[in-house]
Short mmCIF file of C-alpha atoms in Angstrom, two decimals:
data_model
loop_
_atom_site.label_atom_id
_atom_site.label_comp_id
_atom_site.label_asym_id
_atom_site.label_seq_id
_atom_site.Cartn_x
_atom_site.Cartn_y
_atom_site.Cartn_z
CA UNK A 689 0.00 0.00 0.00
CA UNK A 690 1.18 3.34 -1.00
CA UNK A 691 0.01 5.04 2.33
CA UNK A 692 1.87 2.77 4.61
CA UNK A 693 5.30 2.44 5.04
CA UNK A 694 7.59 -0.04 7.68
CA UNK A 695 9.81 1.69 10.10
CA UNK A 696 12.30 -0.58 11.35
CA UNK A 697 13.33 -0.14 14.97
CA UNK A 698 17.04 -0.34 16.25
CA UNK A 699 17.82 -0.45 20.66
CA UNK A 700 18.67 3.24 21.09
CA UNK A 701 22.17 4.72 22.33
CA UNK A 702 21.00 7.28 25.01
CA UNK A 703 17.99 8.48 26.64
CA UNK A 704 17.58 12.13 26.49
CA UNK A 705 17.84 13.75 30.20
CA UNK A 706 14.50 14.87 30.38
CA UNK A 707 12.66 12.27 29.24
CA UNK A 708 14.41 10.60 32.48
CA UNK A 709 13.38 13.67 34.92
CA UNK A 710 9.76 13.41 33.38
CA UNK A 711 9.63 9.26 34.12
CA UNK A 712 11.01 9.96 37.65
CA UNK A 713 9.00 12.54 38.24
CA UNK A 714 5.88 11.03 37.24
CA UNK A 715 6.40 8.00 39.53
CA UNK A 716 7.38 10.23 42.21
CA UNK A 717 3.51 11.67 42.11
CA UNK A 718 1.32 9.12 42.30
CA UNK A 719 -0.13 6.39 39.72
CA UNK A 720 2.17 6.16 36.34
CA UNK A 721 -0.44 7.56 33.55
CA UNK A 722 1.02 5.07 30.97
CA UNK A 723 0.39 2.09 33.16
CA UNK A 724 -3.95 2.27 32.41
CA UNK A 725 -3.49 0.03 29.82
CA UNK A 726 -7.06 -1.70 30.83
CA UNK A 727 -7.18 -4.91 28.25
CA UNK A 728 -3.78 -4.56 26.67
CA UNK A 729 -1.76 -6.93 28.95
CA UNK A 730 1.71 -6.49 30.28
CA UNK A 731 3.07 -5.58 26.79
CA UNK A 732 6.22 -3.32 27.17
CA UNK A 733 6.88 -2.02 23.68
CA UNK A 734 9.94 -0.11 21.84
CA UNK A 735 9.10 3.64 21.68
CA UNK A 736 10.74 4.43 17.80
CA UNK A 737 12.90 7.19 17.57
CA UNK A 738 13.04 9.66 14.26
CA UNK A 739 16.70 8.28 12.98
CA UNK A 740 14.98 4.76 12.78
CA UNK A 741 16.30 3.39 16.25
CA UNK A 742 14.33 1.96 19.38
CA UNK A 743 14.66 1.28 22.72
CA UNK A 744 15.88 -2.26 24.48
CA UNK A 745 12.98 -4.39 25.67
CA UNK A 746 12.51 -3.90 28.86
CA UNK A 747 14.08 -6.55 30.84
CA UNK A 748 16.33 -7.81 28.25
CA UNK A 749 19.44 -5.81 27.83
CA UNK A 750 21.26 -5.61 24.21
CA UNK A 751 24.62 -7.72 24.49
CA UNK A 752 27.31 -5.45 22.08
CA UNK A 753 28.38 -7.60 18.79
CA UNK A 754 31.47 -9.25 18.29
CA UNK A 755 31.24 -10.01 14.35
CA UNK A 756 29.20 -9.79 11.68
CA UNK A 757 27.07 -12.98 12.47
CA UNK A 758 26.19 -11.84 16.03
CA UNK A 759 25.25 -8.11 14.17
CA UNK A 760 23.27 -9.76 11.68
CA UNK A 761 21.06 -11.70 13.87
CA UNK A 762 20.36 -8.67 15.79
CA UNK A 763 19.16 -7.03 12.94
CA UNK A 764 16.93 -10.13 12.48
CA UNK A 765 15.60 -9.53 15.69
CA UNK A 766 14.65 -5.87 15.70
CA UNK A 767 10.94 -5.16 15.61
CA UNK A 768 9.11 -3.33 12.95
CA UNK A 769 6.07 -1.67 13.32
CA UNK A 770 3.45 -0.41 9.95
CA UNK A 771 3.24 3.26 10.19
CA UNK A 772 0.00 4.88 8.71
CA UNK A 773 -2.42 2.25 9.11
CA UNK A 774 -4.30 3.80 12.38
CA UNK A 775 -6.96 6.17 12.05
CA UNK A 776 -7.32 8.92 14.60
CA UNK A 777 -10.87 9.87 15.80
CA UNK A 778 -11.17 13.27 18.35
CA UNK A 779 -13.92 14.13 20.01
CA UNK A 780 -14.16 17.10 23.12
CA UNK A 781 -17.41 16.23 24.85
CA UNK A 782 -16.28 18.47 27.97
CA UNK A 783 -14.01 21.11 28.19
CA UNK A 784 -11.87 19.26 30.71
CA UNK A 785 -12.46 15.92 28.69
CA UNK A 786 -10.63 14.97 25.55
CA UNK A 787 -10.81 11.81 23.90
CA UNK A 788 -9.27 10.04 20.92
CA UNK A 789 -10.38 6.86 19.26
CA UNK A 790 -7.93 4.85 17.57
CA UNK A 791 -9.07 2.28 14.67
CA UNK A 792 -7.96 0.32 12.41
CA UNK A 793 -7.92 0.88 8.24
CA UNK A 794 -9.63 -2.20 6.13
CA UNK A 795 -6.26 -3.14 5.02
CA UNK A 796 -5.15 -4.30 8.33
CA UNK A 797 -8.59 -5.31 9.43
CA UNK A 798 -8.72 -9.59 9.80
CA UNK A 799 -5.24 -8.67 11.90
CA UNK A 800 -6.51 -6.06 14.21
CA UNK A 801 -9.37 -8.51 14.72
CA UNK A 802 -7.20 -11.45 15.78
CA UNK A 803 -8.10 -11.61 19.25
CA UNK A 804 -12.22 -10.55 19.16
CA UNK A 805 -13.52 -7.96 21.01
CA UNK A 806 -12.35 -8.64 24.94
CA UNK A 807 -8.60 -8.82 24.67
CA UNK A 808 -7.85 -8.22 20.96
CA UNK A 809 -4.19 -6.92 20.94
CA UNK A 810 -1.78 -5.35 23.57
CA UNK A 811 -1.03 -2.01 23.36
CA UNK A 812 1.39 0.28 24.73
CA UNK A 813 2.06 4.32 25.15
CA UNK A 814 5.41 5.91 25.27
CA UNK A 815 6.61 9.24 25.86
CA UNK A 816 8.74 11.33 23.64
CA UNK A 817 10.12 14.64 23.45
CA UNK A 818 11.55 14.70 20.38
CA UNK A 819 10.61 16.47 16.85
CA UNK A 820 8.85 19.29 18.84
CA UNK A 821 6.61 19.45 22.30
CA UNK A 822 5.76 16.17 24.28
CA UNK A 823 3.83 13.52 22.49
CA UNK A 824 3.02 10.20 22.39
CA UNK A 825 4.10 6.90 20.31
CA UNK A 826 1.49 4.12 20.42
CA UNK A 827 2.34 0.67 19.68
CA UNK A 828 0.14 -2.27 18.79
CA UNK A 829 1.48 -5.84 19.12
CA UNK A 830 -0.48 -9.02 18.37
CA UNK A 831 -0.39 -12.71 19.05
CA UNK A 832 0.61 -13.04 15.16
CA UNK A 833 2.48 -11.13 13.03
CA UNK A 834 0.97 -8.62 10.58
CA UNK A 835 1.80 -9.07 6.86
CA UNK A 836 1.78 -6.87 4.13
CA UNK A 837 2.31 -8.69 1.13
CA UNK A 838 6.11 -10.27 1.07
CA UNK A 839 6.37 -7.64 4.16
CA UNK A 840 5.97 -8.92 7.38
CA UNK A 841 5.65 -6.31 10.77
CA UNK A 842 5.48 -6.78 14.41
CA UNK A 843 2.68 -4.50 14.83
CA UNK A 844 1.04 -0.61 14.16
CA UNK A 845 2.42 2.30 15.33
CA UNK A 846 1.20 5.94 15.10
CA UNK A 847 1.86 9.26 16.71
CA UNK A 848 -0.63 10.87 19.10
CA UNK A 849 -0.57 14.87 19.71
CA UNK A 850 -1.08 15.69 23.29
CA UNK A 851 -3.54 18.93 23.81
CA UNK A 852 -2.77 21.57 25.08
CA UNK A 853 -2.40 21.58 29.01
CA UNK A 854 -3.35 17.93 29.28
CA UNK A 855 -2.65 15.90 32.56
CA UNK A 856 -0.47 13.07 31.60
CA UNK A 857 -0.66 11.55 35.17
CA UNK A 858 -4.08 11.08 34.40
CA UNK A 859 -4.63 9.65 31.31
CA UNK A 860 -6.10 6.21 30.62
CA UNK A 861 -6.18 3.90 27.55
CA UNK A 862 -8.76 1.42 27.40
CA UNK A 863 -10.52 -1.32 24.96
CA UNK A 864 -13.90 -0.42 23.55
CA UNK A 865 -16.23 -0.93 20.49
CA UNK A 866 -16.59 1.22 18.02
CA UNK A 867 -20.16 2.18 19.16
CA UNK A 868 -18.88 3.03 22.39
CA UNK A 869 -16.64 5.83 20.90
CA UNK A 870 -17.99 9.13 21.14
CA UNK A 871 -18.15 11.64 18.11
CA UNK A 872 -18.77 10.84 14.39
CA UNK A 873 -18.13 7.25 13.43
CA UNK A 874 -20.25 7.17 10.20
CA UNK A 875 -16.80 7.41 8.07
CA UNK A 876 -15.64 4.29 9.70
CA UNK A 877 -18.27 1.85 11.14
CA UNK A 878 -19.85 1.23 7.66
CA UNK A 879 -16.55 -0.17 6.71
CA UNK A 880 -15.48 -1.81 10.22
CA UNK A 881 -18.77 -2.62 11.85
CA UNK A 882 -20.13 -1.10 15.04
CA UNK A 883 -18.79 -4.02 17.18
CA UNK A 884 -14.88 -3.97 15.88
CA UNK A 885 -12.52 -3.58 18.81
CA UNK A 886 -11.28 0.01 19.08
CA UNK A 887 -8.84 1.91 21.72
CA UNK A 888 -10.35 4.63 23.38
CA UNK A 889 -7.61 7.35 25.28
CA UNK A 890 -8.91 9.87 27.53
CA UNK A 891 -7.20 13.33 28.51
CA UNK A 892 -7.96 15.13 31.10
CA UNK A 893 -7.49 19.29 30.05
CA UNK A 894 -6.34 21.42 32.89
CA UNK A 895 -8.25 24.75 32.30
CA UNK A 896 -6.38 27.69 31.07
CA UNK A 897 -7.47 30.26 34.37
CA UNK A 898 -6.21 30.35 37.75
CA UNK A 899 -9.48 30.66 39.18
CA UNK A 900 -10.84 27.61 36.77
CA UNK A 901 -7.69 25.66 37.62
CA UNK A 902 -8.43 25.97 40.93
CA UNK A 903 -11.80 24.60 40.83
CA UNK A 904 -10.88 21.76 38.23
CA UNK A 905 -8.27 20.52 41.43
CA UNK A 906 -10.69 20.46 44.01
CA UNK A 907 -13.88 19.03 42.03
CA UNK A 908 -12.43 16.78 39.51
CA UNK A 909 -12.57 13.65 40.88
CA UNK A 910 -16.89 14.88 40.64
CA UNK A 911 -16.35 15.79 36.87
CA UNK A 912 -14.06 12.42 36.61
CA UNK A 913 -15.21 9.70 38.45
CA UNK A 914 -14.08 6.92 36.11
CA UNK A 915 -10.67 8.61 35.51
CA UNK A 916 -10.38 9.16 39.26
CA UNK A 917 -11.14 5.39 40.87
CA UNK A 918 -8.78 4.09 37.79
CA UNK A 919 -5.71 6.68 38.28
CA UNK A 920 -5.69 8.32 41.68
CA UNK A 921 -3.53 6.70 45.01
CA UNK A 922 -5.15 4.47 47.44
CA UNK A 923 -4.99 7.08 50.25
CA UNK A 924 -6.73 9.57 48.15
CA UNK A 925 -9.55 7.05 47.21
CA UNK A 926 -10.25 6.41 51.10
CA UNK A 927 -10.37 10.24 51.74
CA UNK A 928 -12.97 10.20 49.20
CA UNK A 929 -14.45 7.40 50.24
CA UNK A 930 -14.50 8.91 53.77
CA UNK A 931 -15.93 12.57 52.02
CA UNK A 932 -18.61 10.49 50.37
CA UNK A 933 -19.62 8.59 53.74
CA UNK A 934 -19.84 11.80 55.76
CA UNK A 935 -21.98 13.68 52.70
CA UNK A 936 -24.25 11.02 52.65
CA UNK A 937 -24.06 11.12 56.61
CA UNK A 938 -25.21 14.56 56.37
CA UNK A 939 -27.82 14.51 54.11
CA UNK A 940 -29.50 11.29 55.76
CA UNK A 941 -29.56 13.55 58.63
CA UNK A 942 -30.73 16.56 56.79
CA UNK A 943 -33.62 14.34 54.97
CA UNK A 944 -34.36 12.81 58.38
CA UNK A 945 -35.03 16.35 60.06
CA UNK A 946 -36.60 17.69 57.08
CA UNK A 947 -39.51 14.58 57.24
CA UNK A 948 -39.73 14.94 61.16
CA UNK A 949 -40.68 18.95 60.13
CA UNK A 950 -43.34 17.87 57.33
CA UNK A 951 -44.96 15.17 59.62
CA UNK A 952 -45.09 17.64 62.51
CA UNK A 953 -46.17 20.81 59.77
CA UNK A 954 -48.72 17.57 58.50
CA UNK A 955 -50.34 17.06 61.81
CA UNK A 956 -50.39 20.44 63.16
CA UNK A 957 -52.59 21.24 60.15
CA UNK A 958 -54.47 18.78 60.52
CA UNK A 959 -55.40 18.69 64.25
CA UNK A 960 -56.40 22.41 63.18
CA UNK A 961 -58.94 21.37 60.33
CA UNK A 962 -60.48 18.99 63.21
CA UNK A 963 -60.78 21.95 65.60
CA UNK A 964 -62.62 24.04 63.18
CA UNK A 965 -64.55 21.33 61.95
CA UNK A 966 -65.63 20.64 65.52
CA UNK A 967 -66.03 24.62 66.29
CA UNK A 968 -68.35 25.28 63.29
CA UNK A 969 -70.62 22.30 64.31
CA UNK A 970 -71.07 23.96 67.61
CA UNK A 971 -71.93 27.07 66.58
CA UNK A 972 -74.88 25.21 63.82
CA UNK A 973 -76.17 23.55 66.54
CA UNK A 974 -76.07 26.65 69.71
CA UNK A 975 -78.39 27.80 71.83
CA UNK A 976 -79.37 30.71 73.53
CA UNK A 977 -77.61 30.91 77.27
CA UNK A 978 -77.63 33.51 79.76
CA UNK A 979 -74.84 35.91 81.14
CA UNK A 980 -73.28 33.58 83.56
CA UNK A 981 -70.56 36.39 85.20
CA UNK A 982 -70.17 40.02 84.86
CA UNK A 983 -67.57 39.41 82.15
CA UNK A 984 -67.15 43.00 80.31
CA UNK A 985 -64.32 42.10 78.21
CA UNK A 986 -62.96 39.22 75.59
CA UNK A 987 -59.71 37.48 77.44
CA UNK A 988 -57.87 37.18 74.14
CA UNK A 989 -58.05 40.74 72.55
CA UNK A 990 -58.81 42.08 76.03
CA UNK A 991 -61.58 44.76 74.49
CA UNK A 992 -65.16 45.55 75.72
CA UNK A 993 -67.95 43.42 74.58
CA UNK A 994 -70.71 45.33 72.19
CA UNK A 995 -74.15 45.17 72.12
CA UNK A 996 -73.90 43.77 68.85
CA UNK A 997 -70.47 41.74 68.89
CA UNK A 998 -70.42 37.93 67.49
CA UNK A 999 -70.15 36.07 71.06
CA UNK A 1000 -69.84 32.70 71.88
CA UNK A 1001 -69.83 31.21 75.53
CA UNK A 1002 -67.32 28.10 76.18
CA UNK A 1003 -69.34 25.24 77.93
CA UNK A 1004 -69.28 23.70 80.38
CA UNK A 1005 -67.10 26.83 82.18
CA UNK A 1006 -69.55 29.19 80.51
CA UNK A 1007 -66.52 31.93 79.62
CA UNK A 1008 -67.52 34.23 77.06
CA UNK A 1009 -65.44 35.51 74.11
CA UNK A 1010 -65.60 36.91 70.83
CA UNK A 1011 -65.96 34.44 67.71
CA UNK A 1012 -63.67 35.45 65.56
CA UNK A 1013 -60.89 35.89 68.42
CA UNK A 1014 -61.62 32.09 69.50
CA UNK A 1015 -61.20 30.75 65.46
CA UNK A 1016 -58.21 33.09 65.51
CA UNK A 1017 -56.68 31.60 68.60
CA UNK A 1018 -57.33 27.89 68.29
CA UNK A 1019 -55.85 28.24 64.58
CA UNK A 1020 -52.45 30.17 65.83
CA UNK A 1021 -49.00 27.41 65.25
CA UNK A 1022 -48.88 28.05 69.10
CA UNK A 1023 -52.07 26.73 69.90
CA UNK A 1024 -50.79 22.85 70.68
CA UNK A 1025 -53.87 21.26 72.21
CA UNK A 1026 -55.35 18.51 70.03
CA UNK A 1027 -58.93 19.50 71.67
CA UNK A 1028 -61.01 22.81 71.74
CA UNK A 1029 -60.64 24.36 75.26
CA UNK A 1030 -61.04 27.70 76.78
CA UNK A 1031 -58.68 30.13 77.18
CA UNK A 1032 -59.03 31.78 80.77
CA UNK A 1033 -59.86 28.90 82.66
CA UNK A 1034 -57.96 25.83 80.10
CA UNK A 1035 -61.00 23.75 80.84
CA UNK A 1036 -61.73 21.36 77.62
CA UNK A 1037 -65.15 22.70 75.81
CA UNK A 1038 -67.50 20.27 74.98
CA UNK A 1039 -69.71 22.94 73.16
CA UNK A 1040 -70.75 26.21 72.75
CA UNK A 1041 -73.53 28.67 73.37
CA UNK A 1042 -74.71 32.08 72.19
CA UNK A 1043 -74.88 34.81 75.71
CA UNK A 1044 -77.44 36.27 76.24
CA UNK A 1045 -77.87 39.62 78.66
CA UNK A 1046 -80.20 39.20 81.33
CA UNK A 1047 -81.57 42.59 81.66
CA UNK A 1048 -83.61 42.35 85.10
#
């Protein structure tokens, strides 16, 4: 294919110093961010280098040459990976969320699909500084070689821009589908199929503020849950596991008051419907009743009866007050008797009357 060339990849001289003080310092912090490999096994690949060489596999150290023979079967043995045959798909779904879908072109299709869906190749991110600002190599190794014609490759590499201000630390790399992928897939699922293994990377975008910064530290593992339980340290999952106990604490509590308020808001209200209820069907069914005492004025508003005033007299205590002071009174939130009763004396009524002056 015209589009695709083979890179081959040769155990590198040197490591540049800062790729060193950028490893160190990474597993200084916390979690490595190229370890979330979820799916892609214990692979640990050769990161190629722009004048064709590679590093040593990791836990095999290159023996130098003595000869031509030794030479020669070293360059037998150096791994070559098929550049140009991954397709990049980017999608921002949140401004502190970037993610970037990886498939596979049709012409290296039945390989990619070696291993089904669950645990279809192993894959593995390096760093590199080189050529320009930080970005990453990704390497794709399966159980079989891949084979281009007479060619024959170790696996697919491509290069993957970081964004800007993204938090390596956190970064994950998982196996998905290709319905799973967010962003426009129409270009590729009519040729791959909706259920063809994809890789799925997520970056995590430090906003560009102070003030936004500030509030993307303290609430992220909210906006990031999944990135969070996968990446952050143990201790920092039990403080939020201890945050998360006491919040729910708290608002059990909170909920708990709250329903003790509405049942006691509930029955006051309703022990006050009863009481007027009650009140109104003693005043349908009163009788006349003479002045029992030379009561001149209502207890509750403490003013002078009128000739013409709306009275009623308590029974069996035979108090007098005015109507509309009683409903007013037996309705108040401080009123907490669940029973009409009088207010000067506190006996219980069991009715009502309507006074009447005895003029002789």
């Amino acid at each position: 294919d015209a589009g695709m060339s083979l890179t081959p990849l040769r155990p590198a001289s040197s490591v540049r110093p800062k790729v060193l003080l950028v490893t160190i310092l990474l597993l200084l912090s916390g979690p490595s961010w190229d370890t979330a490999n979820s799916g892609s096994g214990n692979f640990l690949a050769r990161k190629p280098k722009p004048d064709g060489t590679a590093s040593a596999e990791a836990g095999a150290e290159q023996e130098p040459s003595e000869g031509g023979t030794e030479a020669d079967a070293s360059q037998d043995r150096r791994p070559t990976f098929v550049n140009d045959a991954l397709v990049q798909v980017w999608h921002q779904k949140r401004p502190w969320l970037v993610t970037c879908g990886v498939l596979p072109r049709a012409e290296v299709l039945d390989w990619w699909s070696q291993g089904g869906t669950d645990r279809p190749l192993a894959a593995k991110l390096n760093l590199c500084d080189q050529d320009g600002p930080l970005h990453l190599h990704l390497l794709v190794v399966g159980q079989q070689p891949l084979r281009l014609g007479e060619a024959e490759a170790h696996g697919l590499h491509t290069l993957i821009q970081l964004p800007a201000r993204v938090w390596l630390r956190m970064c994950i790399m998982e196996w998905v589908t290709i319905r799973q992928l967010p962003g426009d897939r129409a270009a590729h699922h009519e040729a791959l199929g909706l259920d063809t293994a994809a890789l799925r990377i997520t970056f995590p975008v430090v906003p560009e503020s102070y003030t936004q910064r500030l509030l993307f530290q303290a609430l992220w593992p909210v906006l990031m849950p999944r990135i969070f339980w996968a990446k952050a340290s143990i201790p920092m999952q039990a403080a939020m596991v201890l945050l998360i106990a006491l919040f729910l604490t708290s608002i059990s509590m909170c909920l708990g008051l709250l329903g003790m308020w509405i049942r006691r808001q509930y029955l006051r209200r309703r022990r006050r419907r009863q009481r007027l209820t009650q009140l109104e069907a003693w005043r349908r069914a009163a009788e006349a009743a003479t002045w029992a005492f030379a009561q001149e004025e209502c207890c509750i508003c403490l003013e002078d009866f009128k000739v013409d005033a709306d009275l009623l007299m308590l029974l069996p205590c035979r108090h007098i007050i005015h109507s509309s002071c009683y409903s007013d009174w037996v309705c108040a939130s401080s009123y907490v008797s669940s029973h009409l009763r009088c207010p000067t004396c506190s006996t219980r009524a069991q009715g009502v009357a309507l006074p009447e002056r005895d003029d002789r």
